């Protein structure tokens, strides 16, 4: 069936540069190709954080279910990709469903997918990948939660229910699932004021978490962590934690190599974990991640390939701030004594274009 090309401009992503980039760069690229809006491509500007989800359900999915191979050029960060994945997986797919193909122009904050797929290897902001890249299937994570867990929205001021998948609140992702310092700094920095600082927002939030104003040490996150290997769950001995992160990708930021062994879209899930330390010690470990992922050589850091991750929260963890989970930038707060479980999802619903040399 005839394909269609859509451009999605996420106006609030990152520092809000997506629309200006579209108007100043992408339109020129289309003109050079002889493309006309409404004939060769369709443009959609986001009006709220639900726009991409609504577009997927109302525009993209009906066409894909009819067998159309959609090309979606996404001016966004990782959040736009996860919105499309969740909209597809929480809707019905026909036998004729054709996986949409996404080209990501990295206008978000961390841009983990783009940085890990070679899209940011040059200064074209993804335009060279758009013209010369090749597509591959996107590996997907499925994260399920205990029944009282809620998605935090509108800068954490409101809650929303997660999709109910086989009786459990569920969200899907393609990048990362974390608890501890990473989840907290993503959640705490997801405000209009912090976003003005771009990727620096994460370092600003990290310093606030590692060096509390009252002079106390960083929080010790309490819970039981288990990892899945070869169909068996193994509980870690540690009951207090600082950093618990499972990821498919190598780079959470362009120069922040969280998982140096990860290869683009290989579907291998890796765990990075370490226990409570002083603010200076945590900062020293994280600084090594900017040195091509040298932090994984620290004996205090657990780094290994896993098939899944499970966290059961300690009943003594009263404050909901310490029970927040990050899935590709989405923040979910688990109820007291609740749990979260992450596994690889064996399904293919989306392709992504990456640098040809990474295919």
Tab-separated table of C-alpha atoms in Angstrom:
chain	number	residue	atom	x	y	z
A	1	UNK	CA	0.000	0.000	0.000
A	2	UNK	CA	1.171	3.548	-0.699
A	3	UNK	CA	3.250	4.987	2.114
A	4	UNK	CA	2.682	8.357	3.741
A	5	UNK	CA	5.170	10.776	5.260
A	6	UNK	CA	4.331	12.662	8.458
A	7	UNK	CA	6.344	15.262	10.343
A	8	UNK	CA	5.676	15.609	14.070
A	9	UNK	CA	7.078	18.740	15.701
A	10	UNK	CA	7.189	18.376	19.484
A	11	UNK	CA	7.054	22.045	20.392
A	12	UNK	CA	7.847	21.620	24.096
A	13	UNK	CA	10.664	19.071	23.814
A	14	UNK	CA	14.063	19.992	25.202
A	15	UNK	CA	14.580	23.739	25.140
A	16	UNK	CA	11.675	24.291	22.742
A	17	UNK	CA	13.699	24.513	19.519
A	18	UNK	CA	11.798	21.926	17.444
A	19	UNK	CA	9.494	24.344	15.630
A	20	UNK	CA	12.260	26.777	14.714
A	21	UNK	CA	14.417	23.882	13.463
A	22	UNK	CA	11.553	22.661	11.313
A	23	UNK	CA	10.986	26.111	9.841
A	24	UNK	CA	14.653	26.944	9.279
A	25	UNK	CA	16.127	23.580	8.252
A	26	UNK	CA	13.676	20.792	7.484
A	27	UNK	CA	11.508	22.889	5.169
A	28	UNK	CA	14.615	23.740	3.109
A	29	UNK	CA	15.483	20.053	2.874
A	30	UNK	CA	11.995	19.243	1.636
A	31	UNK	CA	12.093	22.081	-0.892
A	32	UNK	CA	15.372	20.766	-2.293
A	33	UNK	CA	13.648	17.412	-2.810
A	34	UNK	CA	10.623	19.004	-4.439
A	35	UNK	CA	8.320	17.967	-1.591
A	36	UNK	CA	5.131	19.945	-1.021
A	37	UNK	CA	3.205	20.026	2.243
A	38	UNK	CA	-0.155	18.305	1.960
A	39	UNK	CA	0.996	16.382	-1.100
A	40	UNK	CA	4.281	14.722	-0.166
A	41	UNK	CA	4.192	15.199	3.597
A	42	UNK	CA	1.881	16.254	6.417
A	43	UNK	CA	2.951	18.360	9.403
A	44	UNK	CA	1.638	18.099	12.961
A	45	UNK	CA	2.595	20.463	15.791
A	46	UNK	CA	2.066	19.234	19.338
A	47	UNK	CA	-0.356	21.230	21.466
A	48	UNK	CA	-0.089	19.183	24.654
A	49	UNK	CA	1.773	16.214	26.094
A	50	UNK	CA	-1.013	13.991	24.704
A	51	UNK	CA	-0.752	15.120	21.072
A	52	UNK	CA	1.597	12.366	19.858
A	53	UNK	CA	-0.489	9.680	21.553
A	54	UNK	CA	-3.659	11.054	19.946
A	55	UNK	CA	-1.988	11.350	16.532
A	56	UNK	CA	-0.846	7.753	16.725
A	57	UNK	CA	-4.272	6.415	17.651
A	58	UNK	CA	-6.307	8.608	15.306
A	59	UNK	CA	-4.024	9.059	12.287
A	60	UNK	CA	-1.015	6.750	12.208
A	61	UNK	CA	-2.505	3.525	13.535
A	62	UNK	CA	-5.570	3.380	11.239
A	63	UNK	CA	-3.263	3.792	8.238
A	64	UNK	CA	-0.756	1.232	9.554
A	65	UNK	CA	-3.592	-1.224	10.225
A	66	UNK	CA	-4.607	-0.835	6.585
A	67	UNK	CA	-1.100	-1.846	5.529
A	68	UNK	CA	0.341	1.600	4.812
A	69	UNK	CA	4.042	1.917	5.575
A	70	UNK	CA	4.266	5.235	7.376
A	71	UNK	CA	7.382	7.353	7.523
A	72	UNK	CA	7.258	9.528	10.647
A	73	UNK	CA	9.863	12.254	11.047
A	74	UNK	CA	9.870	13.047	14.734
A	75	UNK	CA	11.376	16.319	15.971
A	76	UNK	CA	11.494	15.284	19.590
A	77	UNK	CA	13.423	13.531	22.309
A	78	UNK	CA	12.961	9.957	23.491
A	79	UNK	CA	9.522	10.811	24.870
A	80	UNK	CA	7.974	11.054	21.426
A	81	UNK	CA	9.122	7.547	20.570
A	82	UNK	CA	7.771	6.070	23.800
A	83	UNK	CA	4.430	7.828	23.222
A	84	UNK	CA	4.096	6.149	19.822
A	85	UNK	CA	5.110	2.744	21.195
A	86	UNK	CA	2.575	2.925	24.022
A	87	UNK	CA	-0.212	4.170	21.767
A	88	UNK	CA	0.359	1.248	19.387
A	89	UNK	CA	0.673	-1.403	22.096
A	90	UNK	CA	-2.445	-0.230	23.941
A	91	UNK	CA	-4.547	-0.344	20.755
A	92	UNK	CA	-5.726	-3.098	18.432
A	93	UNK	CA	-3.518	-4.086	15.498
A	94	UNK	CA	-4.927	-5.754	12.410
A	95	UNK	CA	-3.336	-8.695	10.546
A	96	UNK	CA	-2.307	-6.146	7.893
A	97	UNK	CA	-0.519	-3.907	10.404
A	98	UNK	CA	2.680	-2.430	8.953
A	99	UNK	CA	5.312	-1.151	11.371
A	100	UNK	CA	5.776	2.619	11.074
A	101	UNK	CA	9.292	3.848	10.397
A	102	UNK	CA	10.554	6.693	12.570
A	103	UNK	CA	13.345	9.100	11.767
A	104	UNK	CA	14.331	10.902	14.941
A	105	UNK	CA	15.636	14.452	14.740
A	106	UNK	CA	17.009	14.929	18.278
A	107	UNK	CA	15.334	18.032	19.681
A	108	UNK	CA	14.848	16.646	23.188
A	109	UNK	CA	17.048	16.967	26.257
A	110	UNK	CA	19.074	13.787	26.744
A	111	UNK	CA	18.283	12.237	23.338
A	112	UNK	CA	19.497	8.813	24.459
A	113	UNK	CA	18.221	6.964	21.393
A	114	UNK	CA	19.708	9.439	18.936
A	115	UNK	CA	23.038	9.526	20.752
A	116	UNK	CA	23.209	5.731	20.877
A	117	UNK	CA	22.252	5.236	17.218
A	118	UNK	CA	24.851	7.560	15.722
A	119	UNK	CA	22.248	10.163	14.765
A	120	UNK	CA	24.154	12.897	16.610
A	121	UNK	CA	27.570	11.848	15.266
A	122	UNK	CA	27.630	14.932	13.020
A	123	UNK	CA	26.150	18.424	13.252
A	124	UNK	CA	23.171	17.825	10.961
A	125	UNK	CA	20.700	17.215	13.827
A	126	UNK	CA	19.595	13.991	12.182
A	127	UNK	CA	19.169	15.325	8.639
A	128	UNK	CA	21.997	13.158	7.291
A	129	UNK	CA	20.350	10.111	8.869
A	130	UNK	CA	17.043	11.144	7.311
A	131	UNK	CA	18.674	11.184	3.885
A	132	UNK	CA	21.077	8.242	4.155
A	133	UNK	CA	20.127	6.108	7.157
A	134	UNK	CA	18.598	2.653	7.274
A	135	UNK	CA	15.863	1.321	9.525
A	136	UNK	CA	15.896	-1.484	12.061
A	137	UNK	CA	13.351	-2.830	14.569
A	138	UNK	CA	13.169	-1.087	17.938
A	139	UNK	CA	13.646	-3.400	20.971
A	140	UNK	CA	10.976	-2.776	23.602
A	141	UNK	CA	10.821	-2.997	27.395
A	142	UNK	CA	7.614	-3.852	29.260
A	143	UNK	CA	7.349	-2.496	32.796
A	144	UNK	CA	4.513	-3.662	35.047
A	145	UNK	CA	3.597	-2.282	38.455
A	146	UNK	CA	1.630	-3.067	41.583
A	147	UNK	CA	-1.964	-1.860	41.470
A	148	UNK	CA	-1.530	1.424	43.360
A	149	UNK	CA	1.138	2.829	41.030
A	150	UNK	CA	0.344	6.044	39.171
A	151	UNK	CA	1.871	7.989	36.292
A	152	UNK	CA	2.902	11.496	37.372
A	153	UNK	CA	1.962	14.234	34.902
A	154	UNK	CA	2.054	18.031	34.648
A	155	UNK	CA	5.433	18.336	36.362
A	156	UNK	CA	4.413	15.823	39.018
A	157	UNK	CA	1.439	17.847	40.216
A	158	UNK	CA	-1.167	15.314	39.052
A	159	UNK	CA	-1.576	11.557	38.749
A	160	UNK	CA	-2.960	9.391	35.954
A	161	UNK	CA	-3.719	5.701	35.762
A	162	UNK	CA	-1.496	3.463	33.677
A	163	UNK	CA	-2.831	1.146	30.987
A	164	UNK	CA	-4.126	-2.119	32.431
A	165	UNK	CA	-2.351	-5.005	30.701
A	166	UNK	CA	-3.482	-8.441	31.851
A	167	UNK	CA	-4.648	-6.987	35.140
A	168	UNK	CA	-1.497	-4.984	35.879
A	169	UNK	CA	-0.631	-1.296	35.366
A	170	UNK	CA	1.852	-1.299	32.484
A	171	UNK	CA	4.005	1.034	30.420
A	172	UNK	CA	6.382	0.250	27.568
A	173	UNK	CA	9.694	1.868	26.695
A	174	UNK	CA	12.723	1.582	24.448
A	175	UNK	CA	15.542	3.168	26.435
A	176	UNK	CA	15.696	2.841	30.204
A	177	UNK	CA	13.978	1.867	33.428
A	178	UNK	CA	15.515	3.246	36.610
A	179	UNK	CA	15.071	3.753	40.324
A	180	UNK	CA	17.197	5.744	42.719
A	181	UNK	CA	19.301	8.714	41.780
A	182	UNK	CA	18.652	8.614	38.031
A	183	UNK	CA	14.873	8.438	38.381
A	184	UNK	CA	14.876	11.165	41.024
A	185	UNK	CA	16.968	13.621	39.043
A	186	UNK	CA	14.867	13.097	35.897
A	187	UNK	CA	11.676	13.645	37.905
A	188	UNK	CA	12.962	16.612	39.899
A	189	UNK	CA	14.315	18.382	36.809
A	190	UNK	CA	11.175	17.930	34.708
A	191	UNK	CA	9.929	21.471	35.206
A	192	UNK	CA	9.630	24.454	32.906
A	193	UNK	CA	12.375	26.248	34.813
A	194	UNK	CA	14.825	23.335	34.716
A	195	UNK	CA	14.131	22.548	31.038
A	196	UNK	CA	15.427	25.981	30.066
A	197	UNK	CA	18.902	24.683	30.896
A	198	UNK	CA	18.784	21.794	28.409
A	199	UNK	CA	20.897	18.771	29.276
A	200	UNK	CA	22.505	20.712	32.132
A	201	UNK	CA	19.244	20.259	34.041
A	202	UNK	CA	20.262	16.700	34.946
A	203	UNK	CA	23.567	17.762	36.479
A	204	UNK	CA	21.850	20.570	38.379
A	205	UNK	CA	19.296	18.156	39.847
A	206	UNK	CA	22.015	15.615	40.627
A	207	UNK	CA	23.956	18.132	42.690
A	208	UNK	CA	20.812	19.025	44.632
A	209	UNK	CA	20.193	15.332	45.378
A	210	UNK	CA	23.781	14.509	46.286
A	211	UNK	CA	24.330	17.534	48.504
A	212	UNK	CA	21.072	18.224	50.401
A	213	UNK	CA	20.724	21.724	51.812
A	214	UNK	CA	20.488	20.398	55.377
A	215	UNK	CA	23.940	18.823	55.054
A	216	UNK	CA	22.667	15.255	55.280
A	217	UNK	CA	24.084	12.488	53.067
A	218	UNK	CA	22.273	11.406	49.878
A	219	UNK	CA	19.141	9.334	50.407
A	220	UNK	CA	19.519	5.573	50.769
A	221	UNK	CA	16.841	3.934	48.618
A	222	UNK	CA	15.429	0.903	50.422
A	223	UNK	CA	14.046	-2.161	48.684
A	224	UNK	CA	14.725	-5.663	47.415
A	225	UNK	CA	16.221	-5.797	43.921
A	226	UNK	CA	16.124	-8.978	41.855
A	227	UNK	CA	17.533	-9.665	38.403
A	228	UNK	CA	16.289	-12.172	35.838
A	229	UNK	CA	18.831	-14.427	34.151
A	230	UNK	CA	18.039	-17.548	32.133
A	231	UNK	CA	14.412	-17.609	33.336
A	232	UNK	CA	15.405	-17.476	37.030
A	233	UNK	CA	15.134	-14.557	39.438
A	234	UNK	CA	18.102	-13.809	41.705
A	235	UNK	CA	17.758	-11.348	44.588
A	236	UNK	CA	20.715	-9.086	45.302
A	237	UNK	CA	22.156	-9.103	48.810
A	238	UNK	CA	22.001	-5.322	49.081
A	239	UNK	CA	18.866	-3.829	50.642
A	240	UNK	CA	19.931	-0.189	50.317
A	241	UNK	CA	20.759	1.381	46.970
A	242	UNK	CA	21.827	4.591	45.273
A	243	UNK	CA	21.592	3.802	41.566
A	244	UNK	CA	19.543	1.094	39.838
A	245	UNK	CA	19.227	1.371	36.060
A	246	UNK	CA	18.466	-1.100	33.275
A	247	UNK	CA	18.953	0.009	29.685
A	248	UNK	CA	19.148	-1.028	26.043
A	249	UNK	CA	21.285	1.949	25.017
A	250	UNK	CA	24.877	3.030	25.435
A	251	UNK	CA	24.530	6.792	25.895
A	252	UNK	CA	21.976	8.683	27.964
A	253	UNK	CA	23.586	11.925	26.781
A	254	UNK	CA	25.998	12.480	23.904
A	255	UNK	CA	29.096	12.083	26.077
A	256	UNK	CA	27.519	10.227	29.006
A	257	UNK	CA	28.204	6.561	28.246
A	258	UNK	CA	26.161	4.687	30.824
A	259	UNK	CA	26.564	1.252	29.182
A	260	UNK	CA	29.712	0.980	27.039
A	261	UNK	CA	29.041	-2.636	26.023
A	262	UNK	CA	25.630	-1.809	24.522
A	263	UNK	CA	25.356	-1.904	20.734
A	264	UNK	CA	22.652	-0.124	18.722
A	265	UNK	CA	19.332	-1.971	18.739
A	266	UNK	CA	20.863	-5.315	19.746
A	267	UNK	CA	18.070	-5.929	22.264
A	268	UNK	CA	20.461	-6.697	25.113
A	269	UNK	CA	19.407	-5.312	28.477
A	270	UNK	CA	22.134	-4.259	30.895
A	271	UNK	CA	22.073	-3.326	34.574
A	272	UNK	CA	24.103	-0.568	36.214
A	273	UNK	CA	23.870	-0.635	40.014
A	274	UNK	CA	25.709	0.673	43.038
A	275	UNK	CA	24.903	1.161	46.683
A	276	UNK	CA	24.775	4.198	48.988
A	277	UNK	CA	27.831	6.462	49.056
A	278	UNK	CA	28.711	10.020	49.909
A	279	UNK	CA	27.828	12.754	47.442
A	280	UNK	CA	31.474	13.084	46.425
A	281	UNK	CA	31.803	9.350	45.782
A	282	UNK	CA	28.658	9.198	43.644
A	283	UNK	CA	29.762	12.265	41.699
A	284	UNK	CA	33.165	10.686	41.080
A	285	UNK	CA	31.574	7.516	39.689
A	286	UNK	CA	29.201	9.456	37.456
A	287	UNK	CA	32.048	11.623	36.183
A	288	UNK	CA	33.777	8.467	34.954
A	289	UNK	CA	30.757	7.772	32.740
A	290	UNK	CA	31.802	10.841	30.743
A	291	UNK	CA	35.126	9.083	30.088
A	292	UNK	CA	33.727	6.543	27.610
A	293	UNK	CA	31.903	4.638	30.345
A	294	UNK	CA	34.888	4.052	32.597
A	295	UNK	CA	32.612	3.913	35.672
A	296	UNK	CA	31.792	0.273	34.923
A	297	UNK	CA	35.382	-0.630	35.801
A	298	UNK	CA	34.848	0.534	39.383
A	299	UNK	CA	34.565	-2.479	41.697
A	300	UNK	CA	31.645	-0.834	43.506
A	301	UNK	CA	29.562	-0.781	40.310
A	302	UNK	CA	27.610	-3.863	39.254
A	303	UNK	CA	27.428	-4.031	35.456
A	304	UNK	CA	25.989	-7.047	33.680
A	305	UNK	CA	23.579	-8.252	31.032
A	306	UNK	CA	20.188	-9.251	32.420
A	307	UNK	CA	16.829	-10.440	31.107
A	308	UNK	CA	14.707	-8.541	33.610
A	309	UNK	CA	14.631	-6.465	36.786
A	310	UNK	CA	12.284	-6.482	39.761
A	311	UNK	CA	12.128	-4.055	42.692
A	312	UNK	CA	10.018	-4.644	45.806
A	313	UNK	CA	9.818	-1.499	47.919
A	314	UNK	CA	10.497	-1.525	51.627
A	315	UNK	CA	7.448	-0.712	53.768
A	316	UNK	CA	9.570	1.804	55.659
A	317	UNK	CA	9.966	3.958	52.529
A	318	UNK	CA	7.282	6.451	53.568
A	319	UNK	CA	7.985	9.360	51.213
A	320	UNK	CA	6.680	8.815	47.683
A	321	UNK	CA	9.670	10.705	46.263
A	322	UNK	CA	11.831	7.662	46.937
A	323	UNK	CA	9.434	5.287	45.172
A	324	UNK	CA	9.536	6.971	41.771
A	325	UNK	CA	10.436	4.922	38.699
A	326	UNK	CA	11.642	6.418	35.423
A	327	UNK	CA	10.701	4.714	32.143
A	328	UNK	CA	12.070	6.668	29.178
A	329	UNK	CA	11.470	9.957	30.965
A	330	UNK	CA	7.984	9.043	32.188
A	331	UNK	CA	7.754	9.051	35.991
A	332	UNK	CA	5.660	6.493	37.861
A	333	UNK	CA	5.197	6.599	41.624
A	334	UNK	CA	4.749	3.191	43.231
A	335	UNK	CA	2.635	2.868	46.360
A	336	UNK	CA	4.172	2.053	49.745
A	337	UNK	CA	5.179	-1.613	49.831
A	338	UNK	CA	4.534	-1.952	46.087
A	339	UNK	CA	6.687	-3.359	43.317
A	340	UNK	CA	7.810	-2.905	39.720
A	341	UNK	CA	8.969	-5.517	37.217
A	342	UNK	CA	10.772	-5.003	33.910
A	343	UNK	CA	11.200	-7.570	31.128
A	344	UNK	CA	12.003	-7.507	27.439
A	345	UNK	CA	8.883	-7.450	25.259
A	346	UNK	CA	8.987	-9.907	22.384
A	347	UNK	CA	7.135	-7.828	19.816
A	348	UNK	CA	7.940	-5.654	16.809
A	349	UNK	CA	5.747	-2.590	16.291
A	350	UNK	CA	8.174	0.142	15.256
A	351	UNK	CA	11.281	0.650	13.136
A	352	UNK	CA	13.766	3.467	13.591
A	353	UNK	CA	16.222	4.930	11.109
A	354	UNK	CA	19.809	5.036	12.307
A	355	UNK	CA	23.164	5.910	10.814
A	356	UNK	CA	23.956	3.469	8.003
A	357	UNK	CA	27.235	2.442	9.626
A	358	UNK	CA	25.304	1.278	12.704
A	359	UNK	CA	23.136	-1.151	10.734
